[in-house]
XYZ file of C-alpha atoms in Angstrom:
567
model
C 7.342 -14.213 25.143
C 7.523 -16.022 28.575
C 10.698 -14.883 30.607
C 13.488 -16.723 30.935
C 17.066 -16.432 32.615
C 20.399 -18.674 33.309
C 21.635 -16.425 36.361
C 21.286 -17.895 39.932
C 19.420 -16.023 42.068
C 20.847 -12.815 44.145
C 20.375 -12.942 48.027
C 22.444 -9.472 49.075
C 20.940 -7.478 51.414
C 21.265 -4.490 48.736
C 19.420 -4.013 45.448
C 20.417 -6.254 42.710
C 20.985 -4.049 39.622
C 18.138 -3.768 37.165
C 18.450 -3.902 33.574
C 17.490 -1.251 31.545
C 14.773 -3.235 29.989
C 13.313 -3.511 33.850
C 14.046 0.353 33.975
C 12.087 0.982 31.270
C 9.112 -1.319 32.128
C 8.986 -0.502 35.833
C 6.172 2.202 34.977
C 4.087 -0.449 33.148
C 4.310 -2.799 36.278
C 3.642 0.364 38.717
C 0.623 1.376 36.460
C -0.801 -2.594 36.970
C -0.300 -3.028 40.733
C -3.743 -1.993 41.049
C -5.010 -5.380 39.239
C -2.005 -7.127 41.094
C -3.667 -6.007 44.745
C -0.841 -3.590 45.754
C -3.054 -0.847 47.111
C -3.091 -0.921 50.984
C -0.439 -0.515 53.481
C 1.930 -2.891 54.944
C 3.021 -3.389 58.359
C 7.097 -2.528 58.219
C 9.381 -5.167 60.025
C 11.329 -3.763 62.938
C 14.878 -2.571 62.277
C 14.118 -0.267 59.541
C 13.346 -2.457 56.543
C 10.242 -2.260 54.664
C 9.977 -6.090 54.116
C 10.864 -9.301 55.177
C 11.312 -10.233 51.894
C 11.365 -8.738 48.482
C 10.935 -11.049 45.552
C 12.624 -8.572 42.858
C 12.336 -8.061 39.299
C 10.250 -11.137 38.054
C 7.434 -11.468 35.834
C 4.191 -11.891 37.997
C 1.630 -13.954 37.075
C -1.019 -13.140 39.925
C -3.350 -16.356 39.829
C -6.275 -14.960 38.305
C -5.452 -15.839 34.616
C -4.099 -11.996 33.885
C -1.064 -11.807 31.735
C 1.931 -11.587 33.673
C 3.584 -8.025 34.258
C 7.198 -6.838 35.775
C 6.887 -6.418 39.245
C 8.430 -6.704 42.653
C 6.540 -8.622 45.571
C 7.226 -7.297 49.269
C 6.533 -10.029 52.171
C 5.918 -9.054 55.663
C 5.084 -11.322 58.457
C 3.888 -14.179 55.801
C 1.845 -11.997 53.946
C 1.958 -10.275 50.736
C 2.408 -6.361 51.539
C 2.954 -4.734 48.171
C 3.231 -5.898 44.438
C 4.678 -3.268 42.168
C 7.638 -1.055 41.684
C 9.450 -1.659 44.552
C 13.213 -1.487 43.687
C 15.474 -0.026 45.942
C 13.106 -0.542 49.188
C 14.885 -2.011 52.150
C 14.581 -5.467 52.695
C 16.043 -8.332 54.902
C 16.170 -10.694 52.289
C 16.071 -10.505 48.406
C 15.320 -12.911 45.725
C 16.351 -11.963 42.334
C 13.750 -13.193 40.028
C 14.884 -11.189 36.877
C 14.039 -13.311 33.522
C 12.039 -15.444 36.155
C 8.005 -16.150 36.571
C 6.735 -15.499 39.652
C 3.557 -16.775 40.764
C 1.445 -17.858 43.605
C 2.254 -21.259 45.240
C 0.710 -23.982 43.386
C -2.423 -25.977 45.134
C -2.365 -29.751 44.789
C -6.258 -30.296 45.311
C -6.414 -34.013 45.217
C -3.274 -35.118 47.198
C -2.402 -38.208 49.124
C 0.914 -36.369 50.849
C -0.504 -37.111 54.183
C 0.464 -40.766 53.560
C 4.254 -40.022 54.608
C 3.932 -36.719 55.801
C 4.203 -37.504 59.658
C 6.929 -39.793 58.599
C 8.915 -36.927 56.858
C 7.217 -33.237 57.019
C 9.927 -32.035 54.390
C 7.771 -33.219 51.573
C 10.595 -33.008 49.274
C 8.679 -33.874 45.719
C 5.831 -31.375 46.610
C 8.035 -28.458 47.654
C 10.476 -29.216 44.485
C 7.359 -28.699 42.322
C 6.257 -25.090 43.641
C 3.464 -26.896 45.313
C 2.670 -25.084 48.772
C -0.503 -26.292 49.614
C -2.077 -29.706 49.277
C -5.540 -30.859 50.073
C -6.031 -34.279 51.509
C -8.763 -36.441 52.447
C -9.519 -37.334 48.805
C -11.242 -40.639 47.270
C -13.294 -40.725 50.398
C -10.505 -41.579 52.863
C -9.601 -38.944 55.597
C -7.547 -39.071 58.753
C -10.698 -38.025 60.204
C -13.105 -38.846 61.674
C -11.687 -42.168 62.028
C -9.382 -42.247 65.171
C -9.137 -38.585 65.639
C -11.600 -35.664 65.086
C -11.061 -33.295 62.167
C -9.845 -30.846 64.811
C -7.160 -32.700 66.310
C -5.925 -33.821 62.603
C -5.475 -29.988 62.182
C -3.761 -29.720 65.423
C -1.375 -32.317 64.972
C -0.324 -30.562 61.392
C 0.158 -27.645 63.326
C 2.094 -29.374 65.614
C 4.555 -31.065 62.968
C 5.099 -28.147 61.210
C 5.209 -29.678 57.934
C 7.158 -27.904 54.631
C 3.585 -27.395 52.980
C 0.050 -26.201 54.082
C -2.422 -28.857 54.617
C -6.295 -28.526 53.907
C -8.379 -31.875 53.926
C -11.913 -32.680 53.099
C -13.803 -35.239 55.048
C -13.544 -38.552 53.437
C -17.461 -40.250 53.280
C -15.862 -43.648 52.906
C -14.006 -42.890 56.107
C -17.412 -41.567 57.896
C -19.129 -45.035 56.653
C -16.611 -47.272 57.840
C -16.460 -45.396 61.137
C -20.173 -45.763 61.746
C -21.572 -48.590 59.434
C -18.053 -50.381 58.884
C -17.162 -52.360 55.875
C -20.213 -54.288 55.054
C -22.465 -54.184 52.017
C -25.479 -52.691 53.432
C -27.685 -49.682 53.625
C -27.261 -47.417 56.421
C -30.142 -47.370 59.191
C -31.552 -44.056 59.804
C -29.797 -44.056 63.069
C -26.498 -44.485 61.121
C -27.146 -41.966 58.370
C -28.163 -39.676 61.176
C -24.761 -40.098 63.075
C -22.786 -40.211 59.739
C -24.331 -36.623 58.717
C -23.254 -35.557 62.284
C -19.565 -36.879 61.542
C -20.016 -34.793 58.254
C -21.357 -31.596 59.856
C -18.597 -31.537 62.933
C -16.134 -32.044 60.501
C -17.106 -29.152 58.638
C -17.284 -27.162 61.918
C -13.758 -28.016 62.569
C -12.393 -26.740 59.353
C -12.760 -29.389 56.389
C -13.042 -27.356 53.223
C -15.374 -30.399 51.636
C -16.224 -33.613 51.479
C -14.841 -36.707 49.014
C -16.247 -39.493 47.774
C -14.242 -43.043 46.560
C -16.967 -44.991 45.136
C -14.818 -47.452 43.522
C -13.294 -48.500 46.917
C -15.026 -50.222 50.016
C -16.933 -49.107 51.697
C -17.412 -46.162 49.491
C -18.922 -48.602 46.823
C -21.373 -49.266 49.136
C -23.165 -45.982 49.383
C -26.664 -45.210 47.647
C -27.152 -42.367 45.847
C -29.513 -41.342 48.569
C -27.137 -41.656 51.551
C -24.378 -39.377 49.236
C -27.038 -36.654 49.128
C -27.795 -36.558 52.705
C -24.214 -36.950 53.385
C -23.528 -33.771 51.245
C -26.225 -31.300 52.077
C -24.152 -29.942 54.938
C -22.273 -28.892 51.906
C -24.905 -27.325 50.134
C -25.509 -25.036 53.452
C -21.894 -24.055 53.440
C -21.092 -23.603 49.628
C -18.461 -26.347 50.071
C -17.562 -28.714 47.306
C -18.240 -32.611 46.681
C -15.072 -34.209 45.271
C -15.659 -37.607 44.078
C -13.723 -40.724 42.369
C -16.778 -41.893 40.548
C -18.409 -45.133 40.674
C -16.992 -45.861 37.096
C -14.213 -44.670 35.333
C -14.559 -46.793 32.018
C -17.603 -48.612 30.788
C -19.908 -47.301 32.903
C -18.349 -43.809 32.819
C -21.207 -41.893 31.384
C -23.711 -43.285 34.061
C -21.087 -42.774 36.912
C -20.958 -38.782 35.871
C -24.871 -38.577 35.908
C -25.042 -39.933 39.504
C -22.074 -37.342 40.564
C -24.541 -34.906 38.707
C -27.337 -35.979 40.682
C -25.720 -36.058 44.023
C -24.435 -32.235 43.734
C -28.024 -31.278 42.758
C -29.655 -33.033 45.410
C -27.681 -31.547 48.221
C -27.488 -28.321 46.310
C -23.608 -27.989 46.583
C -20.627 -27.299 43.937
C -19.154 -30.810 42.170
C -15.651 -31.680 41.440
C -14.896 -34.581 39.648
C -11.476 -36.036 40.552
C -9.190 -36.986 38.066
C -11.612 -37.194 34.981
C -10.515 -39.957 32.689
C -12.030 -42.294 29.826
C -10.075 -45.660 30.705
C -9.818 -48.379 28.577
C -9.354 -48.157 24.612
C -12.979 -49.086 24.209
C -13.863 -46.006 25.976
C -11.844 -43.390 24.669
C -14.405 -42.475 22.319
C -16.862 -41.027 25.219
C -14.955 -38.144 25.674
C -17.521 -35.679 23.872
C -20.133 -37.485 25.467
C -18.419 -36.330 28.768
C -18.231 -32.753 27.697
C -21.453 -32.600 26.512
C -23.261 -34.032 29.765
C -21.103 -31.816 31.718
C -22.274 -28.628 29.765
C -25.550 -29.518 29.963
C -25.439 -30.222 33.853
C -24.280 -26.392 34.058
C -26.522 -25.078 31.577
C -29.527 -26.568 32.401
C -29.586 -27.999 35.923
C -27.048 -24.870 37.021
C -24.613 -27.424 38.595
C -21.385 -25.466 39.766
C -18.939 -28.217 38.560
C -15.126 -28.469 37.695
C -12.735 -31.450 37.410
C -9.161 -32.574 37.639
C -6.799 -34.646 35.789
C -3.133 -34.933 36.157
C -1.009 -35.124 32.977
C -0.338 -38.751 32.594
C -1.812 -41.278 30.694
C -1.579 -43.729 33.371
C -3.511 -44.264 36.807
C -2.287 -45.495 39.930
C -4.619 -47.525 42.435
C -4.663 -50.595 44.401
C -4.392 -54.327 42.919
C -7.253 -55.095 44.206
C -9.278 -52.950 42.346
C -9.169 -55.453 39.552
C -11.713 -56.942 41.366
C -15.370 -56.425 41.677
C -16.443 -54.337 44.649
C -18.563 -56.914 45.865
C -15.549 -59.271 46.564
C -14.252 -56.739 48.873
C -17.382 -56.631 51.225
C -16.556 -57.412 54.630
C -12.670 -56.739 54.448
C -9.191 -57.929 53.955
C -9.928 -61.057 55.188
C -13.304 -61.713 53.383
C -11.895 -60.698 50.219
C -8.685 -63.338 50.551
C -11.271 -65.988 51.351
C -13.500 -65.109 48.293
C -9.883 -65.409 46.199
C -9.419 -69.154 47.693
C -12.697 -69.933 47.419
C -13.196 -72.701 44.160
C -16.475 -71.522 43.110
C -16.013 -67.606 44.019
C -12.492 -68.015 42.935
C -13.247 -68.841 39.530
C -16.285 -65.519 38.990
C -13.512 -63.405 40.169
C -10.636 -64.615 37.963
C -13.345 -64.127 34.994
C -13.942 -60.593 36.151
C -10.282 -60.095 36.821
C -9.452 -61.170 33.599
C -12.110 -59.001 31.547
C -10.756 -56.186 33.483
C -7.453 -56.558 32.583
C -8.106 -57.163 28.776
C -10.216 -53.868 28.914
C -7.170 -52.049 29.770
C -4.716 -53.414 26.936
C -3.722 -56.598 29.136
C -1.451 -57.893 31.541
C 1.759 -55.695 30.745
C -0.574 -52.504 31.140
C -0.263 -53.477 34.887
C 2.702 -52.535 36.613
C 3.304 -53.174 40.313
C 3.893 -50.021 42.317
C 4.467 -51.017 46.111
C 3.776 -54.107 47.893
C 4.113 -54.647 51.674
C 5.451 -57.934 51.833
C 9.421 -57.424 51.914
C 9.836 -60.613 49.798
C 8.207 -59.384 46.783
C 9.696 -56.237 46.394
C 11.464 -57.351 43.137
C 8.084 -57.453 41.583
C 7.874 -53.158 42.242
C 8.124 -51.549 39.069
C 7.633 -54.488 36.928
C 4.859 -55.112 34.217
C 2.874 -57.941 35.372
C 2.754 -60.076 32.479
C 6.514 -60.300 32.091
C 7.196 -60.428 35.814
C 4.911 -63.390 35.713
C 6.583 -64.938 32.711
C 9.874 -64.453 34.119
C 8.569 -66.462 37.287
C 7.079 -69.433 35.250
C 3.784 -68.460 36.594
C 0.323 -67.060 35.045
C -0.050 -63.280 35.543
C -3.312 -63.880 37.619
C -1.826 -66.602 39.914
C 0.944 -64.049 40.640
C -1.182 -61.266 41.336
C -3.399 -63.317 43.486
C -0.101 -64.274 45.423
C 1.006 -60.456 45.783
C -2.341 -59.799 47.492
C -2.429 -63.019 49.479
C 1.105 -62.088 50.977
C 0.666 -58.266 51.648
C -2.923 -59.090 52.690
C -4.436 -56.928 50.133
C -1.585 -53.888 50.733
C -0.546 -53.896 47.046
C -0.287 -50.530 44.703
C -0.464 -50.484 40.703
C -0.180 -48.444 37.803
C -2.671 -48.814 35.059
C -1.497 -47.520 31.459
C -5.329 -46.927 29.981
C -5.562 -43.445 28.680
C -4.073 -41.892 25.728
C -2.836 -38.691 24.936
C -4.986 -37.136 22.704
C -8.211 -37.408 25.434
C -5.326 -35.845 28.012
C -4.937 -32.917 25.747
C -8.232 -32.155 25.355
C -8.781 -32.656 28.996
C -6.261 -30.105 29.748
C -7.363 -27.798 26.965
C -11.092 -27.742 28.901
C -12.165 -24.455 30.782
C -13.321 -26.447 33.916
C -9.834 -28.350 34.106
C -7.087 -28.000 36.918
C -4.282 -29.921 37.293
C -4.069 -32.112 40.429
C -1.360 -34.879 41.153
C -3.220 -37.582 42.939
C 0.322 -38.333 44.456
C 1.816 -38.668 47.695
C 4.879 -36.958 48.952
C 8.051 -38.727 47.945
C 11.656 -38.352 48.312
C 14.754 -39.776 47.073
C 15.856 -41.171 50.237
C 14.303 -41.349 53.851
C 11.435 -42.616 55.312
C 9.498 -41.207 51.994
C 11.066 -43.190 49.308
C 8.536 -46.047 49.251
C 8.225 -48.643 46.387
C 8.141 -47.426 42.714
C 5.729 -44.698 42.570
C 3.793 -43.031 39.667
C 5.947 -40.063 38.251
C 3.154 -37.759 38.899
C 4.193 -37.971 42.744
C 7.390 -35.792 41.351
C 6.494 -34.255 38.161
C 2.872 -32.949 37.663
C 3.036 -29.086 37.770
C 6.458 -28.935 36.289
C 5.177 -31.140 33.641
C 1.994 -29.161 32.830
C 4.457 -26.034 32.944
C 6.724 -27.503 30.310
C 4.873 -30.148 28.216
C 1.496 -28.242 27.918
C 2.494 -24.751 28.076
C 5.905 -24.189 26.937
C 5.943 -27.315 24.069
C 2.461 -28.136 23.344
C 1.043 -24.805 23.936
C -2.111 -25.969 24.862
C -2.360 -23.348 27.628
C -1.046 -19.646 27.930
C 1.528 -19.306 31.053
C -1.038 -17.117 32.558
C -3.785 -19.767 31.807
C -1.701 -22.418 33.367
C -0.945 -20.346 36.560
C -4.398 -19.696 37.109
C -5.262 -23.465 36.836
C -2.769 -24.516 39.487
C -3.182 -21.867 41.681
C -6.166 -19.281 42.070
C -8.757 -21.489 40.408
C -8.272 -24.763 42.846
C -8.153 -22.123 45.644
C -11.558 -20.620 44.883
C -13.085 -24.360 44.438
C -11.798 -25.225 47.747
C -12.679 -22.296 49.987
C -8.755 -21.300 50.486
C -9.763 -17.529 50.483
C -6.362 -15.862 51.275
C -4.524 -18.200 49.039
C -4.036 -18.871 45.141
C -3.248 -15.101 44.309
C -0.460 -12.695 44.698
C -2.030 -9.054 46.192
C -1.893 -7.594 49.148
C -3.188 -9.240 52.317
C -3.043 -12.831 51.020
C -0.876 -15.472 52.515
C 2.724 -15.218 51.176
C 2.698 -18.725 49.216
C 5.215 -17.944 46.259
C 6.886 -19.862 43.574
C 9.718 -18.422 41.166
C 10.274 -20.583 38.225
C 12.010 -20.340 34.532
C 9.410 -20.962 32.096
C 12.003 -21.869 29.684
C 13.589 -24.704 31.528
C 10.928 -25.783 34.007
C 10.249 -29.521 33.401
C 9.463 -32.977 34.979
C 12.045 -35.397 35.011
C 10.272 -38.514 36.623
C 9.244 -41.623 34.334
C 7.667 -44.315 34.946
C 10.695 -46.539 34.385
C 12.757 -44.183 36.647
C 10.590 -42.187 38.826
C 12.684 -40.966 41.731
C 13.978 -37.839 39.924
C 12.970 -34.165 40.938
C 11.616 -31.941 38.552
C 13.815 -28.789 36.988
C 13.065 -25.291 37.027
C 11.529 -24.193 40.074
C 14.158 -22.060 41.859
C 12.496 -20.704 44.675
C 9.258 -21.639 46.916
C 7.874 -19.582 49.430
C 5.626 -20.895 52.251
C 4.001 -18.016 54.512
C 6.772 -16.124 53.452
C 9.443 -18.394 54.863
C 11.994 -19.944 52.293
C 11.543 -23.360 51.550
C 13.816 -23.716 48.607
C 16.379 -21.965 46.851
C 18.432 -22.836 44.108
C 17.856 -26.398 44.988
C 18.784 -26.253 48.480
C 15.973 -26.702 51.527
C 15.359 -23.294 53.484
C 16.478 -23.118 57.557
C 12.869 -24.060 58.675
C 9.339 -25.467 57.824
C 6.641 -22.943 57.788
C 3.788 -25.096 56.507
C 0.399 -25.216 58.462
C -3.094 -26.692 58.898
C -5.596 -24.782 56.794
C -8.956 -24.635 58.186
C -12.005 -23.458 56.298
C -14.342 -21.289 57.939
C -17.794 -22.835 58.721
C -19.552 -19.805 57.379
C -20.792 -20.199 53.512
C -17.824 -19.664 51.439
C -18.476 -17.015 48.488
C -17.171 -18.531 45.162
C -16.957 -17.715 41.497
C -18.747 -20.476 39.417
C -16.352 -22.650 37.706
C -14.999 -20.927 34.301
C -17.754 -21.398 31.171
């Protein structure tokens, strides 16, 4: 049975009293300590205390997928010093985890938290889910190497001292825009060489892989040969290529084939971002998807994995209702095509067909606009919103795009729960939010976000572990921590064992749950009771810690050792 408790966490400098059950099972915890990595000497703090922080009496899930064991976790200088029976050991600060689960801090390997992090480094919605590391630079778009180098980006993160750790892939769309621009044309040989050099430089400066966004421009204009060339530096280092594939609905299977071809040609691991079968007419393709993945692994020896957030709606830009060719040349060219009498009619037909494929205009919800006078549209279903205005949904959509110069977000309700459950149950799945860092107030409260930004990780633990029993708790912890760490080359994260960074989450398996919904998204998750980032308390009983201890995570440039994705 999963641990549970109702009493508050203790913070006394003296050891909290142990229950009879804790005493009787302390020997089990000690016997299991080797598997949990407690061997080795820990550096002792000054003043006679053995530990800076002692997380005491919880059931430890170490991030490897092993069952939980009753144990304490001792922390020194931001790292885990010991895991085992440590009751009674002196410590400067204690966290009473009796009746609770203790796990490695969760890793969101597909995050857009950097969109608000420099305005609000507290990352409230991230920390309150138990996430201690975000991997940004996703969907082909990264902060570097555009206006700054990857090294400069990491330096800026360190100077910011955010609440969470930040790793980044290099966005291949950003690389293309930097060298080629927004035009739909092949790169010249000289341009391709420059692009490869930018990827090489970003990896040398600590990027943990590369990402593509092949439904977005300019990434959509990249050929297979270009993608292979840009990913070869990954193969040389054993780093992962993460792709938002070229299509996730009618041409999904062809898009998977292309992603596999890139990884095979470049000799690098493949990670498919937010794998989905979008639109009712594509829901039946999941067996074919799984068969393709299995064949690639078994016959072509492609090391691959995928993620998916635990919701049946996606979030993207409203412009994504229109084909990629219409966005050739950037925003001005796109808006001009919408206004052109001939091209505009063609775009209308293609957008209407796209909307029909996901079930109609009320399956499109406006999530954000940049034009202040259209704020009333945020959170509204486009069909109903347009009807209230006395306008057609298509003309309403075009008006929103024009007034916000293309900067409009949408949520599309296009997937089903049965397929989602099967994806989560798959051995190659791991969780990722594909969300932002938001807050209930301040500069990070923006628009009407997808609830995944506030609830992804607790939703996995509450709905798919506790209620639906799709995963065991130890399996889920592995898929939220150790598994993504290994895929992204984060060698000192994702496990609770001696020498690892002290990123720790304490949660109640009996109560952990998401609270954000599509109609009321601004609600923090519950049941996450304590979070430590690099050994510093970031969250405790709903209160934020006194300092932010996150930092940039630079992946070393030598070949990264990894375990092949699970069978």
